[in-house]
Short mmCIF file of C-alpha atoms in Angstrom, two decimals:
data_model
loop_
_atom_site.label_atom_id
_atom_site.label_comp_id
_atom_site.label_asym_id
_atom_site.label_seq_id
_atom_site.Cartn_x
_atom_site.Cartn_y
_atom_site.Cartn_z
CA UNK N 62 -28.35 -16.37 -3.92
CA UNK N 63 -27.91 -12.95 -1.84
CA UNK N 64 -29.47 -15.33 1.23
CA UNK N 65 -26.67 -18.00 0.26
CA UNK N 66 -23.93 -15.42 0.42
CA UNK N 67 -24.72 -13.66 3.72
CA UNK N 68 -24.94 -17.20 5.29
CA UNK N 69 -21.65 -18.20 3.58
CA UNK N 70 -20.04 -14.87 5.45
CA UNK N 71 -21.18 -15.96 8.64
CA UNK N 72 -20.84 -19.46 8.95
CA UNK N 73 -17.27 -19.56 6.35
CA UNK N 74 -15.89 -15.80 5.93
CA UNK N 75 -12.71 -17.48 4.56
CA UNK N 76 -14.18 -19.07 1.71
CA UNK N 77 -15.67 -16.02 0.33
CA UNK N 78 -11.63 -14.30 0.93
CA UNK N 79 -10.44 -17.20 -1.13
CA UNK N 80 -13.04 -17.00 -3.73
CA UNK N 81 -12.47 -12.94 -4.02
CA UNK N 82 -8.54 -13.70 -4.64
CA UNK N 83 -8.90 -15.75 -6.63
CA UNK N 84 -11.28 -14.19 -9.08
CA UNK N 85 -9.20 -11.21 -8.79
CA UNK N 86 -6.11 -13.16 -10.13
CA UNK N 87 -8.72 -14.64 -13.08
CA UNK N 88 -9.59 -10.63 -13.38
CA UNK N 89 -6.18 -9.73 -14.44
CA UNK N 90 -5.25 -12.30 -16.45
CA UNK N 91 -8.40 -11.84 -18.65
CA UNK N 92 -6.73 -8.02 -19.20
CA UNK N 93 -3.34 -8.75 -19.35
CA UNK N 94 -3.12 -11.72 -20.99
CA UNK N 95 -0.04 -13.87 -21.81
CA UNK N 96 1.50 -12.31 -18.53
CA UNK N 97 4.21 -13.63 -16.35
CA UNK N 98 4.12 -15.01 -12.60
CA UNK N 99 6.63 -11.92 -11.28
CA UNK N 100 4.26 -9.27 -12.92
CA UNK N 101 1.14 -11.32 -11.96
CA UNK N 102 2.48 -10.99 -8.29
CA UNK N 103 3.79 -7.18 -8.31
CA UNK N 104 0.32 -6.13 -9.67
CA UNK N 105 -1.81 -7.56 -7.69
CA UNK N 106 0.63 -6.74 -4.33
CA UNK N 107 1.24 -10.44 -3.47
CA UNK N 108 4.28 -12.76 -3.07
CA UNK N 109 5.65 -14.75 -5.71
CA UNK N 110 5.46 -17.43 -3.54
CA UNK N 111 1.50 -16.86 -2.43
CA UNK N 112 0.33 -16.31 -6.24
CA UNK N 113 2.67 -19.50 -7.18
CA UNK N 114 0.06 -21.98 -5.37
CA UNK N 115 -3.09 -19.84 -6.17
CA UNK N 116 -2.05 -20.38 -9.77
CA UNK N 117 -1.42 -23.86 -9.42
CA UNK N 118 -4.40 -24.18 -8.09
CA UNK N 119 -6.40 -22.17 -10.95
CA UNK N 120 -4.21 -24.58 -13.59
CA UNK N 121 -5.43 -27.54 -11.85
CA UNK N 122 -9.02 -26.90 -11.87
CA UNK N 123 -8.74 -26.17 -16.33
CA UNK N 124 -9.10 -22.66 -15.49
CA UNK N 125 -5.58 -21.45 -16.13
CA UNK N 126 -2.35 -22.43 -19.11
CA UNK N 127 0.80 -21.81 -18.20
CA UNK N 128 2.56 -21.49 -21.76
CA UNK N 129 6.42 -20.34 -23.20
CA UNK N 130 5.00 -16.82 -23.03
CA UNK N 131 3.35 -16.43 -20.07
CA UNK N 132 -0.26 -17.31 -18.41
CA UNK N 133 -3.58 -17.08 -20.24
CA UNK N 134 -7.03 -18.18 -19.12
CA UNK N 135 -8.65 -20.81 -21.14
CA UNK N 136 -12.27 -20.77 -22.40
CA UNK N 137 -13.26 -22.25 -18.75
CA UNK N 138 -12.02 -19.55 -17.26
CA UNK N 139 -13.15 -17.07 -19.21
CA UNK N 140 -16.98 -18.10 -19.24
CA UNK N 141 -16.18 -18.60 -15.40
CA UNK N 142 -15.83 -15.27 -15.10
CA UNK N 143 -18.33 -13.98 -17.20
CA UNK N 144 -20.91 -16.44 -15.09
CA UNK N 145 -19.18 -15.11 -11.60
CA UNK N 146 -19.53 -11.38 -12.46
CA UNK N 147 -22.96 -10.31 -11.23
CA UNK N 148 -22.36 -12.81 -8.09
CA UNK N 149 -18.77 -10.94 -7.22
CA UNK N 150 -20.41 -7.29 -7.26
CA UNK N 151 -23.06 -8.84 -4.67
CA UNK N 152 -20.06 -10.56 -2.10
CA UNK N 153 -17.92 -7.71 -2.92
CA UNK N 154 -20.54 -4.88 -2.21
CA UNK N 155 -20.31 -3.08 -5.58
CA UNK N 156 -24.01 -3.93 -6.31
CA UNK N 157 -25.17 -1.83 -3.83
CA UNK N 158 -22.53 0.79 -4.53
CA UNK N 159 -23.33 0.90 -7.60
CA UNK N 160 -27.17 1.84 -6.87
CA UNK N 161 -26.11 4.40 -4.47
CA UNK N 162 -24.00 5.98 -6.84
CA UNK N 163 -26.78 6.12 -9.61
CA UNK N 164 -29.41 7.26 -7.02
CA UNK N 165 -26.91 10.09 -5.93
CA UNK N 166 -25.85 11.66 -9.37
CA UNK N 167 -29.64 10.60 -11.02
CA UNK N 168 -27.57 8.62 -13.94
CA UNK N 169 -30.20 5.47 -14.82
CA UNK N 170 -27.33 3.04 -15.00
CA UNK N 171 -23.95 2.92 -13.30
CA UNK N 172 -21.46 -0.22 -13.71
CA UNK N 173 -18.52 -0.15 -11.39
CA UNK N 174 -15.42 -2.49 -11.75
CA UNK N 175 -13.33 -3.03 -8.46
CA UNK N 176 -10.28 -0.85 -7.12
CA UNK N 177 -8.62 2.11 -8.43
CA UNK N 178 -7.34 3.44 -11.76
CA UNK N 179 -4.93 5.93 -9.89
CA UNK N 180 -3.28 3.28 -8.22
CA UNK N 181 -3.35 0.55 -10.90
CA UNK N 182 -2.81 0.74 -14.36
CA UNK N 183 -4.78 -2.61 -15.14
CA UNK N 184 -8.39 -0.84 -13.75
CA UNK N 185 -8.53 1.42 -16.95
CA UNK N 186 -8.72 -1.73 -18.44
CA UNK N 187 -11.31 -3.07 -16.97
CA UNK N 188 -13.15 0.04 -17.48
CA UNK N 189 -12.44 -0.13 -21.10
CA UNK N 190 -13.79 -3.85 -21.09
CA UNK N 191 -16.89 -3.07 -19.04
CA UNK N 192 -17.37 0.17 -21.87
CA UNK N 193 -16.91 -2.32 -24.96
CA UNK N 194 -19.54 -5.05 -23.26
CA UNK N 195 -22.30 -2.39 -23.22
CA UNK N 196 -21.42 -1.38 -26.77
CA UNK N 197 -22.30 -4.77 -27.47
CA UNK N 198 -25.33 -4.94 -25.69
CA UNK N 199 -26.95 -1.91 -26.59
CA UNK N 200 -25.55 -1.56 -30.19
CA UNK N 201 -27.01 -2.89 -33.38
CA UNK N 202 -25.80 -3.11 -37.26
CA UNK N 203 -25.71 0.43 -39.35
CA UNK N 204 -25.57 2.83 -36.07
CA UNK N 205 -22.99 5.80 -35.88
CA UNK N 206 -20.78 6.02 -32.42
CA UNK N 207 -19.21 9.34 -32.26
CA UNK N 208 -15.99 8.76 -29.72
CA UNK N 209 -14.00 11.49 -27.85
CA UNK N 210 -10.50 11.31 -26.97
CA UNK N 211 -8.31 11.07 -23.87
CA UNK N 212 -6.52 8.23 -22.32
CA UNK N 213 -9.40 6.47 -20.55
CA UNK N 214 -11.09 6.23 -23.99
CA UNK N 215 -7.84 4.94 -25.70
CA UNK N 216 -7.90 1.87 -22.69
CA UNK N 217 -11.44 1.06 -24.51
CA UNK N 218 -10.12 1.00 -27.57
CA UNK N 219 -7.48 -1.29 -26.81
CA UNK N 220 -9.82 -3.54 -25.45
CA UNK N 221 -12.71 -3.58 -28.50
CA UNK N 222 -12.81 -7.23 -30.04
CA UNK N 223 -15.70 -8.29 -33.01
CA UNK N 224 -19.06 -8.47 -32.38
CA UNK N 225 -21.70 -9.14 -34.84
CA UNK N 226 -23.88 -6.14 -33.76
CA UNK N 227 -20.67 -4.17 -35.14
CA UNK N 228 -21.71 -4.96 -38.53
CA UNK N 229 -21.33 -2.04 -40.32
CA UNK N 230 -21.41 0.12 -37.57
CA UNK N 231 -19.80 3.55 -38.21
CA UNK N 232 -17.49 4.78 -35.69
CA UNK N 233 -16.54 8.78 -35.90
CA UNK N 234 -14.42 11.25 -34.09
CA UNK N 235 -16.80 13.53 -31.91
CA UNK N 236 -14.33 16.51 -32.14
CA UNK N 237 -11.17 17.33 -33.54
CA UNK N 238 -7.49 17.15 -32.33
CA UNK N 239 -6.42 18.47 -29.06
CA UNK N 240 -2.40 18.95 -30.38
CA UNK N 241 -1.60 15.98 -27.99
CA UNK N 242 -0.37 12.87 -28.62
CA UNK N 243 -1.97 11.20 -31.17
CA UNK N 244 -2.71 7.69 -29.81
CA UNK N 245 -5.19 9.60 -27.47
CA UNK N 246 -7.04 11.76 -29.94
CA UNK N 247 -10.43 10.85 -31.05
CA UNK N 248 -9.32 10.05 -34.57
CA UNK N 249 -6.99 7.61 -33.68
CA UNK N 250 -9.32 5.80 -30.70
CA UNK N 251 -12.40 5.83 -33.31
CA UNK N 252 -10.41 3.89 -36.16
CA UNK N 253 -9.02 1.63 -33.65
CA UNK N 254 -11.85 0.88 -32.49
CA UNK N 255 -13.25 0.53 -35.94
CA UNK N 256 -10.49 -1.93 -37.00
CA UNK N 257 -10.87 -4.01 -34.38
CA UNK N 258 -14.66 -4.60 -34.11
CA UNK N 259 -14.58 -4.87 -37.94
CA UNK N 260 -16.12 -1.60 -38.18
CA UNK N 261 -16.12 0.96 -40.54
CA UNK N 262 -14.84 4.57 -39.47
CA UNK N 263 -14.05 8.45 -40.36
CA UNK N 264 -12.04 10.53 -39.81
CA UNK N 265 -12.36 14.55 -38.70
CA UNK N 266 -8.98 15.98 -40.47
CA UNK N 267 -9.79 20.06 -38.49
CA UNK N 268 -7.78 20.75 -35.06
CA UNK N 269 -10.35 21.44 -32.41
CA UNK N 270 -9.26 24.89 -31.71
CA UNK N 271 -9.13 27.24 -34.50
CA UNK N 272 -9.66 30.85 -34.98
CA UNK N 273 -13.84 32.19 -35.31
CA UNK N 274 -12.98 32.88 -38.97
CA UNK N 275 -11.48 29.26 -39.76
CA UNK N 276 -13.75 27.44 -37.92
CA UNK N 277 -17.10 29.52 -39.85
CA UNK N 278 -15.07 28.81 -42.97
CA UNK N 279 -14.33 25.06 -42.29
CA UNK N 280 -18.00 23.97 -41.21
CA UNK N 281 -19.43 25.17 -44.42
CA UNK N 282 -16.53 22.75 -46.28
CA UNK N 283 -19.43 20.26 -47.82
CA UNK N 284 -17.76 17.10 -46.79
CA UNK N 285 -16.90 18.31 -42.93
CA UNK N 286 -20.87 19.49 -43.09
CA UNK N 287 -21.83 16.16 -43.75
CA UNK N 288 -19.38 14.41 -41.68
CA UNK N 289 -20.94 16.74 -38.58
CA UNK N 290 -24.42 15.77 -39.53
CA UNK N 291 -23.25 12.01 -39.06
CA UNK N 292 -21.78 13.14 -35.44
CA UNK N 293 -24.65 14.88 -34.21
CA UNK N 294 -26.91 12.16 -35.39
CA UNK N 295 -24.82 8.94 -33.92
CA UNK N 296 -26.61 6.77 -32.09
CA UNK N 297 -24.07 6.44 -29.26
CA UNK N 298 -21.67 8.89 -27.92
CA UNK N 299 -18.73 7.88 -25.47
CA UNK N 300 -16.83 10.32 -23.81
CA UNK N 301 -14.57 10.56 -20.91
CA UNK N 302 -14.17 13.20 -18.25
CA UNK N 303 -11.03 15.27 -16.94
CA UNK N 304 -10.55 17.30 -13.92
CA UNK N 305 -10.27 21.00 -15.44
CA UNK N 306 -6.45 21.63 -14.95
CA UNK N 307 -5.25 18.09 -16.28
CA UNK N 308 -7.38 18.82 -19.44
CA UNK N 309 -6.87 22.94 -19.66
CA UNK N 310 -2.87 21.77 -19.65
CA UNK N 311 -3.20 19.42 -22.28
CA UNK N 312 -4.52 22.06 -24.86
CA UNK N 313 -1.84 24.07 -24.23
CA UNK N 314 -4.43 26.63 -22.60
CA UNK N 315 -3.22 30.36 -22.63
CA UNK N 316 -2.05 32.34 -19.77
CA UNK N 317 -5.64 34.24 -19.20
CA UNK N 318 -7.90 31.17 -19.71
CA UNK N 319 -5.91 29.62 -17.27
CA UNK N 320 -5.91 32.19 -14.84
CA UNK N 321 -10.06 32.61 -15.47
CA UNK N 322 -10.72 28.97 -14.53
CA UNK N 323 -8.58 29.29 -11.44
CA UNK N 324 -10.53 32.00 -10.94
CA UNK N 325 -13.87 30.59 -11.20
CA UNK N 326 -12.82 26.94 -9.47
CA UNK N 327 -13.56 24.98 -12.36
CA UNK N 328 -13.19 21.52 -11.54
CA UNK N 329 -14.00 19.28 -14.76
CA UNK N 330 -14.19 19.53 -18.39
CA UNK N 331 -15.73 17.05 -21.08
CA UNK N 332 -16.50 18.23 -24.36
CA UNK N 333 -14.45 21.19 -24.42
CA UNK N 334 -16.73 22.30 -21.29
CA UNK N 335 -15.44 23.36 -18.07
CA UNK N 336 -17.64 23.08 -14.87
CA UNK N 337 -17.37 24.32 -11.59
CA UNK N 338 -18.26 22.41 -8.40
CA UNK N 339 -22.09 22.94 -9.07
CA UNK N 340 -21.83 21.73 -12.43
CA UNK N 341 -22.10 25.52 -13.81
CA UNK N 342 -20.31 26.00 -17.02
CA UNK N 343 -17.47 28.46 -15.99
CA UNK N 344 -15.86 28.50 -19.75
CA UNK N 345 -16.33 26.56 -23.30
CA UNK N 346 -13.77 26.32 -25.80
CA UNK N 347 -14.58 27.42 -29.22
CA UNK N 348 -14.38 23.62 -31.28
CA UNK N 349 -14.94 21.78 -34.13
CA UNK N 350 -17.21 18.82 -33.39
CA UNK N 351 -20.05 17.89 -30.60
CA UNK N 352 -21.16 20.28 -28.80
CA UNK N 353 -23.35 19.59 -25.24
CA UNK N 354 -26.43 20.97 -26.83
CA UNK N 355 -25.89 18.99 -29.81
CA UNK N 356 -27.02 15.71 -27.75
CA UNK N 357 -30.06 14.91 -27.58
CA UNK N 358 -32.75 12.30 -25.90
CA UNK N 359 -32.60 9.55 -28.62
CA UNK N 360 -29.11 9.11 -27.97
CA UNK N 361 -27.48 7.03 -25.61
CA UNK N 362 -24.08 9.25 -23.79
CA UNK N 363 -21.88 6.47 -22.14
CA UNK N 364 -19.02 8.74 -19.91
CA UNK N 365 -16.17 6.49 -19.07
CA UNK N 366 -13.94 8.04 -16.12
CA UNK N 367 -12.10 6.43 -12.80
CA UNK N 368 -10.11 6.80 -10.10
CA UNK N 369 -10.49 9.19 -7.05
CA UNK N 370 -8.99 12.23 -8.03
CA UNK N 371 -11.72 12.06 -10.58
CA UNK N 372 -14.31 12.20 -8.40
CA UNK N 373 -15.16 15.60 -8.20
CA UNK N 374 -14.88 16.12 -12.13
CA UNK N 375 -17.55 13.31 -12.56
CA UNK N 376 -19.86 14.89 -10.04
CA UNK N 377 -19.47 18.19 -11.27
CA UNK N 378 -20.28 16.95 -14.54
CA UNK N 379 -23.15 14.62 -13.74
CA UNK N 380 -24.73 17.88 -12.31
CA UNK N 381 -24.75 19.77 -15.02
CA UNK N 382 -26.24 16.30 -17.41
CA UNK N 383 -26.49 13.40 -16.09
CA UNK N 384 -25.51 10.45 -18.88
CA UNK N 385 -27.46 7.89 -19.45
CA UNK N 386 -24.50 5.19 -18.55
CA UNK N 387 -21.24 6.25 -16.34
CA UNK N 388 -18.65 3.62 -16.19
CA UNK N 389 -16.04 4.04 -13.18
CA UNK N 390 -14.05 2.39 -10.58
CA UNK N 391 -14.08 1.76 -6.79
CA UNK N 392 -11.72 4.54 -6.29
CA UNK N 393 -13.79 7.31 -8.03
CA UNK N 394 -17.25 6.01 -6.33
CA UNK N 395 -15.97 5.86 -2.73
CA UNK N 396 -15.07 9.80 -3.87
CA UNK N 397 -18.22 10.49 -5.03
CA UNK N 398 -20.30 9.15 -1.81
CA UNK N 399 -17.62 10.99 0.51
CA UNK N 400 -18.55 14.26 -1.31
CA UNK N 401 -22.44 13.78 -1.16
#
């Protein structure tokens, strides 16, 4: 097939255009789904009058239904693009990309969707759909997922359908509240992703920052010591990464922390861990949930986290642990490789 393909570039480079555009149009729609022509068009940066006969087109061939509320792909398009995925990464270069990007940050698998979640909304998406597909894969009835927050993680969330390797699978908070809006914290994303696989869930009811003396008091509370047992113990963790002064802004961080990770160039945080450039921890906030050391070998840590500007967070990170998964975007590897 990779033979096939290089042939195809040389002999018809048009075709494989054509075929690219296409599946990029099928992309979308699988995301945003019923959508209309006008946003189709504006998200993908074409004409109206282009994406009117590409659609057509896509309609014609049973892949595409034009309905009262917009267009949705049928079930031919969707196993279309399900069959076309591994093929895509191979035209499109992301196969390889995605072995030099593994092979720079020593992570054993890496799983890149195309373009950039800074510059479109719909990639976070994607990312959330690639993130839910190897929950399904690697996932089996009875295990524990213990999910962190943020608004990469709440993109999964949105895009978590049934499965029947959910079957009773437990999903749990894997800290407490950040004070921030509460669609993004990890008690919120681990119930809706609960609901929607059919799950089970529960729930973490601590903020994540609290004083030495509340947080020694809270831990030895016998249903938050069990319910921290269960987190430690999940079978999965999923987490996202932030570059340090998105994240340190969030919580709301005070004057002197601030001016300590200026000080110290941290560049990332995940877990309630800052990092530097080398992937040295340059500060830790004192929380109520997982912990870095905390994970351990039997588990499987899936970090979910695109777009350039996070490019430096994820290497930073990667440095310090590498996880065992990382699930990004174009824009975020094509930082990574220019740093290295």
């Amino acid at each position: 097939m990779r033979n096939f393909i290089e042939f195809q570039k040389k002999l018809q480079p048009d075709v494989l255009d054509v075929m690219e555009k296409r599946y990029r149009i099928l992309q979308y729609l699988r995301l945003m789904q019923p959508v209309g022509r006008r946003t189709l068009a504006g998200s993908l940066e074409v004409s109206e009058r282009v994406l009117r006969g590409e659609v057509l087109f896509l309609k014609d061939q049973g892949l595409v239904y034009i309905g009262a509320s917009g267009m949705t792909l049928t079930e031919e398009g969707e196993n279309l693009l399900a069959g076309l995925e591994e093929t895509m990464k191979s035209v499109t270069g992301l196969a390889d990309m995605e072995k030099r990007v593994a092979d720079t940050l020593q992570v054993q698998r890496v799983i890149i969707v195309p373009e950039n979640s800074d510059r479109y909304s719909w990639v976070k998406k994607e990312l959330g759909r690639a993130c839910v597909q190897q929950m399904k894969e690697m996932l089996v009835p009875d295990d524990i997922v213990a999910v962190a927050g943020g608004t990469t993680l709440a993109d999964v969330a949105e895009m978590m359908t049934p499965d029947s390797n959910f079957n009773n699978v437990t999903f749990v908070p894997a800290r407490g509240g950040l004070g921030e809006k509460v669609e993004i914290q990890a008690n919120t994303i681990s119930s809706t992703m609960a609901t929607k696989a059919n799950g089970k869930y529960r729930l973490l009811h601590v903020p994540d920052q609290l004083s030495k003396e509340t947080r020694e008091s809270l831990v030895l509370e016998p249903g938050i010591k069990e319910l921290l047992r269960s987190i430690r113990h999940a079978k999965m963790v999923v987490h996202g990464v932030g570059a340090a002064s998105t994240m340190a802004e969030r919580r709301e961080t005070k004057e002197e922390t601030l001016d300590t990770l200026e000080q110290k160039q941290a560049v990332a945080e995940a877990f309630g861990y800052y990092f530097d450039k080398s992937g040295h921890i340059v500060h830790k906030e004192k929380t109520i949930g997982l912990q870095l050391d905390d994970l351990q070998e039997n588990q499987t840590v899936v970090t979910v986290a695109g777009g350039a500007s996070k490019g430096e967070a994820i290497t930073a990170y990667m440095k310090y642990r590498p996880s065992d998964v990382l699930i990004t975007d174009e824009g975020a590897s094509q930082a990574i490789l220019g740093l290295l």
